Amino acid sequence: PVDAKEELLEECESIWKQMEECQSKLMLLGTDTLLQSDAKLSLLMLQWKALTVDYRQWQARNPEIISTNPDVLLELGKEELQKVKNDLEMVLSTVRSKNKKLEEDLKREQQWCEEQEQMLDTLNKTEEEMKTQVEQLSTKRGFDELKNKIMKLKTYKKELLSALGEFLDEHFPLPEKGENTKNK
């Protein structure tokens, strides 16, 4: 396994050197000075061309076997499976934490909703109570107004009767005893 790792590392280093050479060639090709807006457009066009070339190369490429040594392949497989396992564990952990956060958010939202519903019920009850109080007050107010009118009419009647009595006493006095009752 140690020899297989060293062989694999050497192959990877040679491939990496080839990639660095290609990258430096690409960098030398795109060093023209441009205006800022033209530079962005040019950069995007170069990226698009590079991605298109990469796409075509991947489409035309047949998978290469890195090594024919079974020990190298076994080690590579183990490493790749370990990476995939680690990645999946990270994804699982992330999903669990998001689910936990979503559950907490849901509980808070449900509690808030319940509080709002209780508040709405309380406000509706208060509104009904106020309506009945207003109706009672308006009925009581009407009754009080009628009572006041009756009291005013009774007072006015007393005033009229006393004014009439004074008028009669002044203009039509009662006959006194001993006077001729025939004339009276």
XYZ file of C-alpha atoms in Angstrom:
184
model
C 0.000 0.000 0.000
C 2.873 2.473 0.667
C 4.336 1.929 -2.826
C 0.879 2.290 -4.325
C 0.370 5.639 -2.574
C 3.754 6.938 -3.745
C 3.028 5.846 -7.322
C -0.347 7.540 -7.212
C 1.126 10.745 -5.756
C 3.723 10.880 -8.549
C 1.012 10.509 -11.194
C -1.070 13.239 -9.527
C 1.913 15.589 -9.373
C 2.663 15.135 -13.087
C -0.993 15.823 -13.962
C -0.945 18.898 -11.685
C 2.181 20.245 -13.413
C 0.466 19.863 -16.794
C -2.566 21.790 -15.464
C -0.345 24.600 -14.140
C 1.361 24.903 -17.519
C -1.997 25.143 -19.297
C -3.190 27.731 -16.770
C -0.108 29.895 -17.272
C -0.567 29.725 -21.066
C -4.193 30.823 -20.668
C -3.165 33.697 -18.416
C -0.642 34.942 -20.987
C -3.279 34.913 -23.728
C -5.744 37.131 -21.846
C -3.460 40.022 -20.681
C -4.763 42.740 -23.069
C -5.770 45.957 -21.265
C -9.444 46.774 -21.657
C -11.957 49.230 -20.256
C -13.628 48.072 -17.046
C -16.996 47.228 -18.622
C -15.257 45.617 -21.605
C -12.990 43.738 -19.211
C -15.970 42.205 -17.406
C -17.579 41.209 -20.677
C -14.308 39.848 -22.008
C -13.700 37.930 -18.787
C -17.171 36.424 -18.914
C -16.694 35.465 -22.563
C -13.349 33.804 -21.755
C -14.956 31.911 -18.888
C -17.785 30.825 -21.158
C -15.335 29.625 -23.809
C -13.261 27.771 -21.212
C -16.354 26.082 -19.796
C -17.496 25.127 -23.290
C -14.093 23.619 -24.074
C -14.093 21.748 -20.753
C -17.585 20.452 -21.470
C -16.611 19.186 -24.892
C -13.472 17.558 -23.534
C -15.429 15.778 -20.821
C -17.958 14.602 -23.380
C -15.278 13.221 -25.693
C -13.106 11.762 -22.950
C -13.033 8.119 -22.072
C -12.391 7.392 -18.415
C -8.738 6.815 -17.725
C -7.647 4.235 -15.278
C -5.186 5.931 -12.982
C -3.333 2.798 -12.213
C -3.672 -0.871 -12.923
C -2.192 -1.834 -9.583
C -5.037 -3.407 -7.517
C -3.549 -2.095 -4.268
C -3.645 1.483 -5.628
C -7.214 1.041 -6.803
C -8.227 -0.417 -3.443
C -6.668 2.497 -1.551
C -8.273 5.001 -3.925
C -11.634 3.336 -3.476
C -11.292 3.401 0.306
C -10.287 7.071 0.304
C -13.129 7.992 -2.036
C -15.655 6.077 0.066
C -14.336 7.765 3.216
C -14.712 11.198 1.556
C -18.230 10.376 0.449
C -19.052 9.095 3.934
C -17.690 12.285 5.538
C -19.586 14.455 3.054
C -22.822 12.560 3.693
C -22.336 12.849 7.451
C -21.882 16.600 7.075
C -25.019 16.811 4.941
C -26.945 14.734 7.468
C -25.754 16.934 10.319
C -26.722 20.062 8.389
C -30.145 18.663 7.543
C -30.735 17.666 11.163
C -29.776 21.097 12.442
C -32.008 22.767 9.834
C -34.874 20.452 10.768
C -34.372 21.264 14.442
C -34.359 24.980 13.688
C -37.465 24.618 11.525
C -39.237 22.701 14.308
C -38.350 25.449 16.791
C -39.576 28.081 14.336
C -42.783 26.120 13.833
C -43.360 25.887 17.592
C -42.779 29.632 17.971
C -45.129 30.398 15.095
C -47.813 28.091 16.519
C -47.472 29.699 19.943
C -47.690 33.153 18.375
C -50.742 32.065 16.386
C -52.432 30.730 19.542
C -51.691 33.985 21.367
C -53.133 35.979 18.476
C -56.268 33.805 18.455
C -56.682 34.256 22.219
C -56.240 37.981 21.823
C -58.807 38.016 19.017
C -61.274 36.043 21.171
C -60.727 38.448 24.064
C -61.243 41.446 21.788
C -64.419 39.908 20.338
C -65.792 39.287 23.842
C -64.908 42.829 24.872
C -66.613 44.155 21.753
C -69.785 42.192 22.531
C -69.765 43.419 26.126
C -69.322 46.992 24.953
C -72.209 46.610 22.502
C -74.526 45.344 25.228
C -73.395 48.136 27.542
C -74.018 50.711 24.814
C -77.458 49.248 24.184
C -78.220 49.294 27.911
C -76.921 52.821 28.204
C -78.950 53.980 25.230
C -82.073 52.315 26.706
C -81.332 53.775 30.139
C -80.590 57.143 28.601
C -83.915 57.094 26.749
C -85.706 56.108 29.957
C -83.910 58.874 31.867
C -84.866 61.396 29.188
C -88.534 60.380 29.419
C -88.379 60.585 33.189
C -86.868 64.084 32.970
C -89.596 65.183 30.542
C -92.320 63.839 32.848
C -90.733 65.654 35.803
C -90.583 68.876 33.779
C -94.213 68.464 32.730
C -95.288 67.856 36.349
C -93.363 70.950 37.438
C -94.888 72.976 34.608
C -98.369 71.687 35.576
C -97.838 72.752 39.188
C -96.623 76.168 38.041
C -99.683 76.543 35.762
C -102.080 75.472 38.500
C -100.520 77.843 41.020
C -100.553 80.709 38.447
C -104.203 79.912 37.671
C -105.030 79.865 41.396
C -103.351 83.248 41.865
C -105.200 84.640 38.852
C -108.516 83.363 40.175
C -107.801 84.664 43.685
C -106.887 88.060 42.337
C -109.654 88.495 39.791
C -112.392 86.286 41.226
C -112.097 86.310 45.018
C -114.217 83.976 47.112
C -117.383 85.528 48.600
C -117.130 86.489 52.185
C -119.658 85.396 54.750
C -122.352 87.871 55.432
C -122.441 89.490 52.050
C -125.381 89.027 49.814
C -124.910 85.590 48.425
C -127.381 86.186 45.716
C -125.176 88.662 43.934
C -122.161 86.469 44.257
